[in-house]
Coordinates of C-alpha atoms in Angstrom, one line a residue:
M1 CA 0.0 0.0 0.0
E2 CA 1.0 3.6 -0.4
V3 CA 0.5 6.3 2.3
R4 CA 1.0 10.0 1.9
V5 CA 3.2 11.7 4.6
E6 CA 3.7 15.4 4.3
G7 CA 3.4 15.4 0.5
Q8 CA 5.4 12.2 0.0
M9 CA 4.0 8.8 -1.1
V10 CA 5.5 6.1 1.1
E11 CA 5.4 2.3 0.4
G12 CA 4.2 0.1 3.3
Q13 CA 2.9 -3.4 4.0
A14 CA -0.2 -4.4 5.9
G15 CA 0.6 -4.4 9.6
D16 CA 3.5 -2.0 9.4
S17 CA 3.7 0.3 12.4
V18 CA 3.0 4.0 12.1
A19 CA 6.5 4.7 13.2
S20 CA 8.1 2.6 10.5
V21 CA 6.1 4.4 7.8
L22 CA 6.9 7.9 9.2
Q23 CA 10.6 7.0 9.4
K24 CA 10.7 6.5 5.6
A25 CA 9.4 10.0 5.0
L26 CA 10.9 12.1 7.8
S27 CA 14.5 13.0 8.6
G28 CA 16.0 11.6 11.8
K29 CA 15.7 14.9 13.6
R30 CA 12.1 15.5 12.6
F31 CA 11.1 11.9 13.3
K32 CA 12.5 12.2 16.9
A33 CA 10.1 15.1 17.5
V34 CA 7.0 13.1 16.5
V35 CA 4.8 11.8 19.3
A36 CA 1.9 10.4 17.3
A37 CA 0.1 10.6 14.0
R38 CA -3.3 11.3 12.6
A39 CA -4.7 8.8 10.1
L40 CA -6.3 10.5 7.1
G41 CA -8.8 9.1 4.6
G42 CA -11.0 6.2 5.3
A43 CA -9.6 5.6 8.8
E44 CA -9.3 8.9 10.6
G45 CA -8.1 9.3 14.2
L46 CA -5.0 9.8 16.4
L47 CA -2.7 6.8 16.5
D48 CA 0.2 5.7 18.7
L49 CA 3.5 5.3 16.8
S50 CA 3.5 1.7 17.7
S51 CA 0.0 1.1 16.2
P52 CA -0.4 -0.7 12.9
V53 CA -1.4 1.6 10.0
P54 CA -5.2 0.9 9.7
A55 CA -6.7 -0.5 6.6
G56 CA -8.0 2.2 4.3
C57 CA -5.6 4.8 5.6
E58 CA -4.7 7.3 2.8
G59 CA -2.3 9.4 4.7
L60 CA -0.5 10.0 8.0
E61 CA -0.2 13.5 9.5
P62 CA 2.7 13.6 12.1
V63 CA 1.9 15.1 15.4
Y64 CA 4.9 16.9 16.7
A65 CA 5.8 17.4 20.4
D66 CA 5.6 21.2 20.2
S67 CA 2.1 21.2 18.5
A68 CA -1.1 21.8 20.5
E69 CA -2.1 18.1 20.1
G70 CA 1.4 17.0 20.9
L71 CA 1.5 19.1 24.1
Q72 CA -1.8 17.7 25.2
M73 CA -0.4 14.1 24.7
I74 CA 2.8 15.0 26.6
R75 CA 0.7 16.3 29.5
H76 CA -1.6 13.3 29.6
S77 CA 1.4 11.0 29.5
T78 CA 3.1 13.0 32.3
A79 CA -0.1 12.5 34.4
H80 CA 0.5 8.7 34.0
V81 CA 4.1 9.1 35.0
M82 CA 3.2 11.1 38.1
A83 CA 0.6 8.5 39.1
A84 CA 3.3 5.8 38.6
A85 CA 5.7 7.8 40.8
V86 CA 3.0 8.3 43.5
K87 CA 2.2 4.5 43.5
K88 CA 5.9 3.8 43.9
L89 CA 6.3 6.1 46.8
F90 CA 2.9 5.7 48.4
P91 CA 1.8 2.1 47.6
T92 CA -1.5 2.4 49.5
A93 CA -2.7 5.3 47.3
R94 CA -5.5 4.4 45.0
V95 CA -5.7 6.1 41.6
T96 CA -8.8 7.6 40.1
I97 CA -8.6 9.9 37.0
G98 CA -5.8 12.0 35.6
P99 CA -6.6 14.1 32.4
S100 CA -4.7 16.8 30.7
I101 CA -6.1 20.4 31.0
D102 CA -5.3 23.7 29.4
T103 CA -2.5 24.5 31.8
G104 CA -1.1 21.0 32.3
F105 CA -2.6 18.0 34.0
Y106 CA -3.9 16.7 37.3
Y107 CA -4.4 13.4 39.0
D108 CA -6.8 12.6 41.9
F109 CA -5.7 10.1 44.5
D110 CA -7.5 8.4 47.4
V111 CA -5.0 8.6 50.3
E112 CA -5.2 8.5 54.1
K113 CA -3.3 11.8 54.4
P114 CA -3.8 14.5 51.7
F115 CA -0.7 15.4 49.7
S116 CA 1.1 18.7 50.4
T117 CA 3.7 20.6 48.4
E118 CA 6.3 19.1 50.8
D119 CA 5.7 15.8 49.0
F120 CA 6.7 17.3 45.6
P121 CA 10.5 16.9 45.7
A122 CA 10.3 13.1 46.2
I123 CA 7.5 12.7 43.6
E124 CA 9.4 14.8 41.1
A125 CA 12.6 12.9 41.7
E126 CA 10.8 9.6 41.0
M127 CA 9.1 11.1 37.9
Q128 CA 12.5 12.2 36.5
R129 CA 13.9 8.7 37.2
I130 CA 11.0 7.2 35.2
A131 CA 11.5 9.8 32.4
N132 CA 15.2 9.1 32.2
A133 CA 14.5 5.4 31.8
R134 CA 12.6 6.1 28.6
E135 CA 10.1 3.4 29.4
P136 CA 7.7 2.7 26.5
F137 CA 4.0 3.2 26.8
T138 CA 2.4 -0.1 25.7
H139 CA -1.2 -0.4 24.7
E140 CA -3.5 -3.4 25.0
V141 CA -7.3 -3.9 24.6
L142 CA -8.9 -6.1 27.2
S143 CA -12.4 -7.5 27.7
K144 CA -14.3 -5.8 30.4
A145 CA -14.2 -8.9 32.5
D146 CA -10.4 -9.2 32.2
A147 CA -9.9 -5.5 32.9
V148 CA -12.1 -5.7 36.0
A149 CA -10.1 -8.7 37.2
R150 CA -6.8 -7.0 36.6
F151 CA -7.7 -3.8 38.5
K152 CA -9.4 -5.7 41.3
A153 CA -6.2 -7.6 41.8
L154 CA -4.4 -4.3 42.0
G155 CA -6.9 -3.0 44.6
E156 CA -7.9 -0.1 42.3
N157 CA -11.6 0.0 43.1
Y158 CA -12.1 3.4 41.4
K159 CA -10.9 2.0 38.1
V160 CA -13.2 -1.0 38.6
E161 CA -16.1 1.4 39.1
I162 CA -15.2 3.3 35.9
I163 CA -14.8 0.1 33.8
E164 CA -18.2 -1.3 35.0
G165 CA -19.8 1.9 33.9
I166 CA -18.4 1.7 30.3
D167 CA -20.9 0.8 27.7
A168 CA -18.6 -1.4 25.6
D169 CA -17.3 -4.9 25.4
T170 CA -13.7 -4.0 25.6
V171 CA -11.5 -1.3 27.3
S172 CA -8.2 0.2 26.5
V173 CA -5.2 0.0 29.0
Y174 CA -1.8 1.6 28.8
T175 CA 1.2 0.5 30.8
C176 CA 4.6 2.2 31.5
G177 CA 6.9 0.2 33.7
D178 CA 4.9 -1.4 36.4
F179 CA 2.1 1.1 36.2
A180 CA -1.1 0.2 34.3
D181 CA -3.9 2.7 33.7
L182 CA -7.3 2.7 32.1
C183 CA -7.0 5.1 29.2
R184 CA -8.2 5.6 25.6
G185 CA -4.8 7.1 24.6
P186 CA -2.9 7.7 22.5
H187 CA 0.3 8.4 24.4
V188 CA 3.8 9.5 23.6
P189 CA 6.2 6.7 22.5
H190 CA 8.1 6.6 25.8
T191 CA 8.5 8.4 29.1
G192 CA 11.5 10.4 27.8
F193 CA 9.1 12.9 26.4
T194 CA 7.9 13.8 29.9
K195 CA 11.2 15.2 31.3
A196 CA 10.2 18.9 31.1
S197 CA 7.6 18.7 33.9
K198 CA 6.8 20.4 37.2
L199 CA 4.3 19.8 40.0
M200 CA 2.4 23.0 40.8
S201 CA -0.2 22.7 43.5
V202 CA -2.5 20.5 45.5
A203 CA -6.2 20.7 46.1
G204 CA -9.1 18.6 47.3
A205 CA -11.7 17.2 44.9
Y206 CA -14.7 15.0 45.4
W207 CA -14.9 11.7 43.5
R208 CA -16.9 12.4 40.3
G209 CA -17.4 16.0 41.4
D210 CA -20.1 14.9 43.8
E211 CA -20.0 16.4 47.3
K212 CA -21.6 13.3 48.7
N213 CA -18.6 11.2 47.6
R214 CA -15.2 10.8 49.2
M215 CA -12.8 13.7 49.2
L216 CA -9.7 13.0 47.1
S217 CA -6.3 14.6 47.0
R218 CA -5.5 16.2 43.7
I219 CA -2.0 17.1 42.4
Y220 CA -1.7 19.6 39.6
G221 CA 1.3 19.7 37.4
T222 CA 2.4 21.0 34.0
A223 CA 4.6 19.7 31.2
F224 CA 6.1 21.0 28.0
A225 CA 8.0 19.7 25.0
D226 CA 11.3 21.0 26.3
E227 CA 12.9 22.7 29.3
K228 CA 13.0 26.1 27.6
A229 CA 9.2 26.2 27.2
L230 CA 8.8 25.0 30.8
A231 CA 11.1 27.7 32.1
A232 CA 9.2 30.4 30.2
Y233 CA 5.9 29.1 31.6
L234 CA 7.2 29.0 35.2
K235 CA 8.4 32.6 34.8
M236 CA 5.0 33.6 33.5
M237 CA 3.4 31.9 36.5
E238 CA 5.6 33.8 38.9
E239 CA 4.7 37.1 37.2
A240 CA 1.0 36.0 37.4
K241 CA 1.4 35.6 41.2
R242 CA 2.7 39.1 41.4
R243 CA -0.3 40.3 39.4
D244 CA -2.9 38.2 41.1
H245 CA -6.0 40.4 41.2
R246 CA -7.1 38.9 44.5
K247 CA -3.8 40.0 46.1
L248 CA -3.9 43.4 44.4
G249 CA -7.6 43.8 45.3
R250 CA -6.7 43.6 49.0
E251 CA -3.7 45.8 48.7
L252 CA -5.5 48.5 46.7
S253 CA -8.7 48.2 48.7
L254 CA -10.8 47.5 45.6
F255 CA -13.1 44.6 46.6
T256 CA -13.5 41.8 49.1
F257 CA -15.3 38.5 49.5
K258 CA -17.2 37.1 52.5
E259 CA -17.3 33.4 52.0
D260 CA -19.2 32.8 55.2
V261 CA -22.0 35.2 54.0
A262 CA -22.1 35.2 50.2
P263 CA -19.6 32.8 48.6
G264 CA -18.8 33.7 45.0
M265 CA -20.3 37.2 45.3
V266 CA -18.3 40.4 45.4
F267 CA -18.4 43.2 48.0
W268 CA -17.2 46.3 46.1
L269 CA -15.2 48.7 48.2
P270 CA -15.3 52.5 47.4
K271 CA -12.3 52.5 45.1
G272 CA -13.3 49.4 43.3
M273 CA -16.8 50.6 42.9
L274 CA -15.5 53.9 41.4
I275 CA -13.5 51.9 38.8
R276 CA -16.6 49.9 38.0
T277 CA -18.8 53.0 37.8
I278 CA -16.4 54.8 35.5
L279 CA -16.3 51.7 33.2
E280 CA -20.1 51.3 33.2
D281 CA -20.7 55.0 32.5
F282 CA -18.3 55.0 29.6
W283 CA -19.8 51.8 28.2
R284 CA -23.4 53.1 28.4
K285 CA -22.4 56.3 26.5
E286 CA -20.5 54.2 23.9
H287 CA -23.6 52.1 23.3
L288 CA -25.9 55.1 23.0
K289 CA -23.5 56.6 20.5
R290 CA -23.7 53.4 18.5
G291 CA -27.5 53.2 18.3
Y292 CA -28.4 50.9 21.2
D293 CA -31.3 51.5 23.5
I294 CA -30.7 50.9 27.2
V295 CA -33.2 48.5 28.8
Q296 CA -33.6 46.5 32.0
G297 CA -35.5 43.3 32.7
P298 CA -36.5 41.7 36.1
Q299 CA -34.3 39.3 38.1
L300 CA -37.0 36.6 38.3
L301 CA -39.1 35.0 35.6
R302 CA -41.6 32.2 36.0
V303 CA -40.2 28.7 35.4
E304 CA -42.6 28.3 32.5
T305 CA -40.8 31.0 30.7
W306 CA -37.4 29.3 31.1
Q307 CA -39.1 26.0 29.9
K308 CA -40.3 27.8 26.9
S309 CA -36.9 29.2 26.1
G310 CA -35.1 25.9 26.5
H311 CA -32.9 27.1 29.4
Y312 CA -34.7 24.9 31.9
D313 CA -33.9 21.8 29.9
H314 CA -30.3 22.8 28.9
Y315 CA -29.2 25.0 31.7
R316 CA -31.2 24.4 34.9
E317 CA -28.2 22.9 36.8
N318 CA -26.6 26.3 36.6
M319 CA -29.7 28.2 37.7
Y320 CA -31.2 29.3 41.1
F321 CA -34.9 28.8 41.7
T322 CA -37.3 30.1 44.3
Q323 CA -41.0 29.8 45.2
I324 CA -43.3 32.9 45.5
E325 CA -46.8 32.0 46.7
E326 CA -48.0 29.2 44.4
D327 CA -45.5 29.9 41.5
A328 CA -42.0 28.7 40.9
Y329 CA -39.5 31.3 39.5
G330 CA -36.0 31.1 38.1
V331 CA -33.4 33.7 38.8
K332 CA -32.1 34.9 35.5
P333 CA -28.7 33.5 34.4
M334 CA -28.9 35.5 31.1
N335 CA -30.7 38.6 29.9
C336 CA -32.0 37.4 26.5
I337 CA -35.5 36.4 27.5
A338 CA -36.4 39.8 29.0
H339 CA -35.1 41.5 25.9
M340 CA -37.2 39.4 23.6
L341 CA -40.3 40.1 25.8
I342 CA -39.5 43.8 25.6
Y343 CA -39.3 43.5 21.8
G344 CA -42.7 41.6 21.8
N345 CA -44.3 44.4 23.8
E346 CA -45.3 46.2 20.6
L347 CA -45.7 45.5 16.9
H348 CA -42.6 46.4 14.8
S349 CA -42.3 47.3 11.1
Y350 CA -39.3 46.5 8.9
R351 CA -38.5 50.3 9.2
D352 CA -38.0 49.8 13.0
L353 CA -35.2 47.2 12.5
P354 CA -32.7 46.6 13.8
Q355 CA -33.7 46.9 17.4
R356 CA -30.6 47.0 19.6
Y357 CA -31.2 46.4 23.3
F358 CA -28.3 46.9 25.8
E359 CA -28.3 46.1 29.5
L360 CA -25.7 46.0 32.2
G361 CA -27.6 43.1 33.7
V362 CA -26.9 41.4 37.0
V363 CA -27.2 37.6 36.5
H364 CA -26.7 34.6 38.8
R365 CA -25.2 31.3 37.8
H366 CA -24.6 28.3 40.1
E367 CA -20.9 27.5 40.1
K368 CA -19.5 24.7 42.3
S369 CA -17.5 26.2 45.2
G370 CA -14.3 24.5 44.0
V371 CA -14.2 26.5 40.8
L372 CA -14.8 29.9 42.3
H373 CA -11.8 32.2 41.8
G374 CA -11.9 35.9 42.9
L375 CA -13.5 38.1 40.3
L376 CA -12.7 35.6 37.5
R377 CA -15.3 33.0 38.5
V378 CA -18.3 34.2 40.6
R379 CA -21.9 33.3 41.1
Q380 CA -23.3 36.8 40.7
F381 CA -22.0 39.1 38.0
T382 CA -22.9 41.9 35.7
Q383 CA -22.9 41.2 32.0
D384 CA -22.7 43.8 29.2
D385 CA -25.4 42.1 27.4
A386 CA -27.0 43.2 24.2
H387 CA -29.5 41.6 21.8
I388 CA -29.9 42.8 18.3
I389 CA -33.2 41.8 16.6
C390 CA -33.0 42.4 12.9
A391 CA -34.2 41.2 9.5
P392 CA -32.1 38.3 8.0
E393 CA -30.7 40.6 5.3
Q394 CA -29.3 43.0 8.0
L395 CA -27.5 40.2 9.9
E396 CA -24.1 40.4 8.3
G397 CA -23.9 44.2 8.7
E398 CA -24.9 44.0 12.4
I399 CA -22.3 41.3 13.1
L400 CA -19.7 43.4 11.5
E401 CA -20.6 46.4 13.7
V402 CA -20.3 44.2 16.8
I403 CA -16.9 43.0 15.5
H404 CA -15.8 46.7 15.1
L405 CA -16.9 47.4 18.7
I406 CA -14.9 44.5 20.0
R407 CA -11.9 45.6 18.0
D408 CA -12.1 49.2 19.3
L409 CA -12.3 47.9 22.9
M410 CA -9.3 45.7 22.5
H411 CA -7.3 48.5 21.0
L412 CA -8.4 50.8 23.8
F413 CA -6.7 48.6 26.4
G414 CA -3.9 47.4 24.1
F415 CA -5.0 43.8 23.9
E416 CA -4.3 41.5 21.1
Y417 CA -7.0 38.9 20.5
K418 CA -7.9 35.6 18.8
V419 CA -11.2 34.7 17.1
A420 CA -12.9 31.4 16.9
V421 CA -16.2 30.3 15.3
S422 CA -18.0 27.7 17.5
T423 CA -20.4 25.2 15.8
R424 CA -23.4 23.1 16.9
P425 CA -23.0 21.1 20.1
E426 CA -24.5 17.7 20.7
S427 CA -27.2 19.1 23.0
S428 CA -29.0 21.8 21.0
I429 CA -32.3 23.1 19.7
G430 CA -33.4 24.2 16.3
T431 CA -33.4 22.8 12.7
D432 CA -30.4 21.8 10.7
E433 CA -31.2 24.5 8.1
A434 CA -31.3 27.2 10.8
W435 CA -27.9 26.1 12.2
E436 CA -26.4 26.1 8.8
M437 CA -27.7 29.6 8.0
A438 CA -26.5 31.0 11.3
T439 CA -23.0 29.4 11.1
S440 CA -22.6 30.7 7.5
A441 CA -23.6 34.2 8.6
L442 CA -20.9 34.3 11.3
V443 CA -18.2 32.9 9.1
Q444 CA -19.0 35.4 6.3
A445 CA -18.9 38.3 8.7
V446 CA -15.6 37.3 10.2
E447 CA -14.1 36.8 6.8
K448 CA -15.5 40.2 5.6
A449 CA -13.9 41.8 8.7
G450 CA -10.5 40.4 7.6
L451 CA -10.0 38.5 10.8
P452 CA -8.0 35.2 11.0
Y453 CA -10.1 32.6 12.8
T454 CA -10.3 29.0 13.9
I455 CA -13.3 26.6 14.1
N456 CA -14.3 25.1 17.4
E457 CA -16.4 22.1 16.5
G458 CA -19.3 21.5 18.8
D459 CA -18.6 24.4 21.1
G460 CA -21.6 26.6 20.2
A461 CA -24.5 27.6 22.5
F462 CA -27.4 25.2 22.6
Y463 CA -29.5 27.7 20.6
G464 CA -27.0 28.8 18.0
P465 CA -23.4 29.1 16.8
K466 CA -21.1 31.8 18.1
I467 CA -18.0 33.8 17.6
D468 CA -15.7 33.7 20.7
V469 CA -12.9 36.3 21.1
R470 CA -10.0 35.5 23.5
L471 CA -7.9 38.5 24.5
L472 CA -4.1 38.1 25.2
D473 CA -2.8 40.0 28.2
C474 CA 0.7 41.4 28.6
I475 CA 2.2 38.2 29.9
G476 CA 0.7 36.0 27.2
R477 CA -2.3 34.5 28.9
E478 CA -5.6 34.1 27.0
W479 CA -8.9 35.2 28.4
Q480 CA -12.4 34.5 27.1
C481 CA -14.5 37.7 27.1
S482 CA -16.4 38.7 24.0
T483 CA -19.0 36.5 22.2
I484 CA -21.4 37.0 19.3
Q485 CA -24.2 34.4 18.9
V486 CA -26.7 34.1 16.1
D487 CA -30.1 32.8 17.1
F488 CA -32.9 31.7 14.7
T489 CA -34.5 29.5 17.4
L490 CA -35.6 31.7 20.3
P491 CA -37.4 34.3 18.0
E492 CA -39.4 31.3 16.8
R493 CA -40.1 30.1 20.3
F494 CA -41.3 33.5 21.5
D495 CA -43.1 34.2 18.2
L496 CA -41.2 37.5 17.5
T497 CA -42.3 39.1 14.2
Y498 CA -42.1 42.3 12.2
V499 CA -44.2 43.6 9.4
G500 CA -42.3 43.5 6.1
Q501 CA -42.6 45.7 3.0
D502 CA -45.2 43.3 1.7
G503 CA -47.4 43.9 4.7
E504 CA -47.0 40.3 5.9
R505 CA -45.5 39.2 9.2
H506 CA -41.9 37.8 9.1
R507 CA -39.6 36.2 11.6
P508 CA -36.6 38.3 12.7
V509 CA -33.2 36.9 13.6
M510 CA -31.5 37.7 17.0
V511 CA -27.9 38.3 17.8
H512 CA -26.8 37.7 21.4
R513 CA -23.6 39.6 22.2
A514 CA -21.4 40.5 25.1
I515 CA -18.1 42.5 24.7
M516 CA -16.5 42.7 28.1
G517 CA -18.6 39.7 29.2
S518 CA -18.7 39.7 32.9
L519 CA -17.7 43.1 34.2
E520 CA -16.3 41.5 37.4
R521 CA -14.1 39.2 35.3
F522 CA -13.1 42.0 32.9
I523 CA -12.0 44.2 35.8
G524 CA -10.1 41.3 37.3
I525 CA -8.3 40.9 34.0
L526 CA -7.5 44.6 33.8
V527 CA -6.1 44.6 37.3
E528 CA -3.8 41.7 36.5
N529 CA -2.9 43.0 33.0
F530 CA -1.8 46.4 34.4
A531 CA -0.6 45.0 37.7
G532 CA -3.0 47.3 39.5
A533 CA -1.6 50.4 37.7
L534 CA -4.8 51.1 35.7
P535 CA -4.8 53.6 32.8
T536 CA -5.2 57.2 34.0
W537 CA -8.7 57.5 32.7
L538 CA -9.8 54.5 34.8
A539 CA -7.7 55.1 37.9
P540 CA -9.9 55.7 41.0
E541 CA -7.4 58.3 42.2
Q542 CA -5.7 60.1 39.4
A543 CA -3.6 62.5 41.5
R544 CA -2.5 62.7 45.2
L545 CA -1.1 65.9 46.7
L546 CA 1.5 65.3 49.4
T547 CA 2.5 68.0 51.9
V548 CA 6.0 68.3 53.2
T549 CA 5.0 70.2 56.3
D550 CA 1.7 71.4 57.8
A551 CA 2.4 74.8 56.2
G552 CA 1.4 73.3 52.9
D553 CA -1.9 71.8 54.1
E554 CA -4.1 74.7 53.1
A555 CA -2.5 75.1 49.6
A556 CA -2.7 71.3 49.0
A557 CA -6.4 71.3 49.9
S558 CA -7.1 74.2 47.7
M559 CA -5.3 72.6 44.7
R560 CA -7.1 69.4 45.3
D561 CA -10.4 71.2 45.1
E562 CA -9.3 73.1 42.0
L563 CA -8.4 69.8 40.3
K564 CA -11.7 68.2 41.3
A565 CA -13.5 71.2 39.8
L566 CA -11.6 70.5 36.6
G567 CA -12.8 66.8 36.5
I568 CA -9.7 65.3 38.0
R569 CA -10.0 62.6 40.7
A570 CA -7.6 64.1 43.3
Q571 CA -6.9 63.6 47.0
A572 CA -4.6 65.3 49.5
D573 CA -2.4 63.5 52.1
T574 CA -1.7 66.1 54.8
R575 CA -0.7 63.6 57.5
N576 CA 2.2 64.4 59.7
E577 CA 4.5 61.8 58.1
K578 CA 7.8 62.0 56.3
L579 CA 7.6 62.8 52.6
G580 CA 9.4 59.6 51.5
F581 CA 6.8 57.5 53.4
K582 CA 3.9 59.4 51.7
V583 CA 5.5 59.0 48.2
R584 CA 6.0 55.3 48.8
E585 CA 2.4 54.8 49.9
A586 CA 1.2 56.7 46.8
Q587 CA 3.3 54.5 44.5
L588 CA 2.0 51.4 46.2
A589 CA -1.5 52.7 45.7
K590 CA -0.7 53.0 41.9
V591 CA -1.6 56.7 41.8
P592 CA -0.6 58.0 38.3
Y593 CA 0.3 61.5 39.4
I594 CA 2.0 62.3 42.7
L595 CA 2.1 66.0 43.5
V596 CA 4.5 67.3 46.1
V597 CA 3.6 70.6 47.9
G598 CA 6.5 72.1 49.8
E599 CA 7.4 75.6 50.7
K600 CA 8.7 76.4 47.2
E601 CA 5.6 75.0 45.6
V602 CA 3.3 76.9 47.9
Q603 CA 5.0 80.2 47.0
A604 CA 4.8 79.3 43.3
G605 CA 1.2 78.3 43.5
G606 CA 1.8 74.8 42.1
A607 CA 3.2 71.4 42.8
N608 CA 6.2 69.2 41.9
V609 CA 4.9 66.5 39.6
R610 CA 6.1 62.9 39.9
L611 CA 4.8 60.0 37.9
R612 CA 4.1 56.6 39.5
N613 CA 7.0 55.2 37.4
G614 CA 9.4 57.5 39.2
D615 CA 9.8 60.2 36.5
N616 CA 9.9 63.8 37.8
L617 CA 8.2 66.4 35.6
G618 CA 9.1 69.3 37.9
L619 CA 7.0 72.3 39.1
K620 CA 3.7 72.7 37.4
S621 CA 0.7 74.9 37.9
V622 CA -2.7 73.5 38.7
A623 CA -3.9 74.2 35.1
E624 CA -0.8 72.5 33.7
I625 CA -1.3 69.5 35.9
A626 CA -4.9 69.2 34.9
A627 CA -3.9 69.4 31.2
L628 CA -1.3 66.7 31.7
I629 CA -3.7 64.4 33.3
R630 CA -6.4 65.1 30.7
A631 CA -3.9 64.4 27.8
D632 CA -2.8 61.2 29.5
A633 CA -6.3 60.0 30.0
E634 CA -7.3 60.7 26.4
E635 CA -4.2 59.0 24.9
P636 CA -5.5 55.4 24.7
F637 CA -8.6 56.7 22.9
K638 CA -6.7 58.0 20.0
K639 CA -6.2 54.4 18.7
G640 CA -9.8 53.6 17.8
G641 CA -13.3 54.9 17.4
M642 CA -14.0 55.7 21.1
R643 CA -13.8 59.0 23.0
Y644 CA -13.2 59.9 26.6
S645 CA -15.2 62.4 28.6
F646 CA -14.6 63.8 32.0
A647 CA -18.3 64.8 32.3

């Protein structure tokens, strides 16, 4: 048979291993970097290098260690190596599951004493021993009965439970050294590919995520194709710790959490609430400028409404419910239903379209306590939700306008971003024709906007496909924020119509969109991206006047009031403390402009201007200081189609 490998036709025999075929087409150096292959043609799928080339295979696509798929395989294989090391050092530990995740991998163990980071050196040393041994990952397929017998003999009752729940006659098992694990695979050829690894943290996790089950001990780790990539990641993680918004939120007095009172819900402190208010006011004005109407819906809707929308069937596990008199209500997890009901409140003509409804709407979503994470994962949050109801022929233009709004926001904060189009998931509502129309509309709009994009198969919302935009922060992390979703289904369910030019009623299409997404999450991202030193226009305190002696108190207070009258957020520190101490405190508070008022400055009627980065601009009058701050605040807005207002 002939198999195509990277443009070459390679001769092979039935039963030849994937590795032997690839070796004929690839140089020694390139082949050594291959961890698996994807079969193309009549027998598609990922294959171990030791697997035989399947019948009907037309081509083999090498999977390299430094590719996304290769990295996922390295991490999954490293999870097996870690489990093998744990079993060697802690023979009574029982293994459960150990998948790869976006940042690395984890494995859950049932142990008498939970693991701590103090156990890491010994585990990592054993992992390196296994990696250096270059032990092969061998694959075998067992009958369910044989697999149950094997893992029962090993005392691995969790594996037995998993096997008994599998709806198949056979199961897949991988072995490296003495350690066998239930796994679909594929895996890297040998443990030598797992050398660049590091254990990161420990946590508790319930078996199968059920709080009624036994608490397990979870070890998180990460792995990369080489030591250089691992070192770069660890450096980024150290920087991320320095920028952690939870730490900075405490230090800058922005927000707090009271887990004993309201877990997963934010208590905004004055400075944090000021940041949020500035952001909300700016965002409302921007939407009004772009033709949106501001609306607001109720927090509670009858359960029948959520059943009608499909949320009850597809989303109820993430919702909160309550009873009022004889009726059951659902607390809104999204704003779309209220916006459709607002549209349906009156009859619309084609001349009225599009209708663009915008709401900074508070929503509640039930998240398990284990995944709550500061502002980034909460149970109550505010979403910059908008719904555009338009005629089908207006759809592409409306999506383009939303893309332009996303672009302008990303430019404002200096973010680069990635775009993905997500298609129909397994659990969905609506016809095939509607899904095809909606997906096509999104793809055409993205292409017309000139944006590179990827396809995320099966990752759409249950009611329609979507565009997801992931921003990249200053240390290279990706964050999901913006989304655009086309929906032909809910307008049908809620019987939304408009009167067309022909005098007949027609069905509109709806676009769900959020740009910042959760405001809480977006503010958390901003705090981390700027390490707390927010852009001047968003800083809760733009200027702080520092007195040298009490002789400057009156002048400092007067200048503060003048700056406030000019729209500058200014405070005065007149405490009887040394100037160096006050300057240091202002720098720690990330105040953009530090204004020193000593005897010379009092006589000149101004202040000595220092920036938070340490630069000294010298003596300036109040008018000059206000002009400096205004210009600094307006600078980011010169990059796009947005404007800043002190009003």
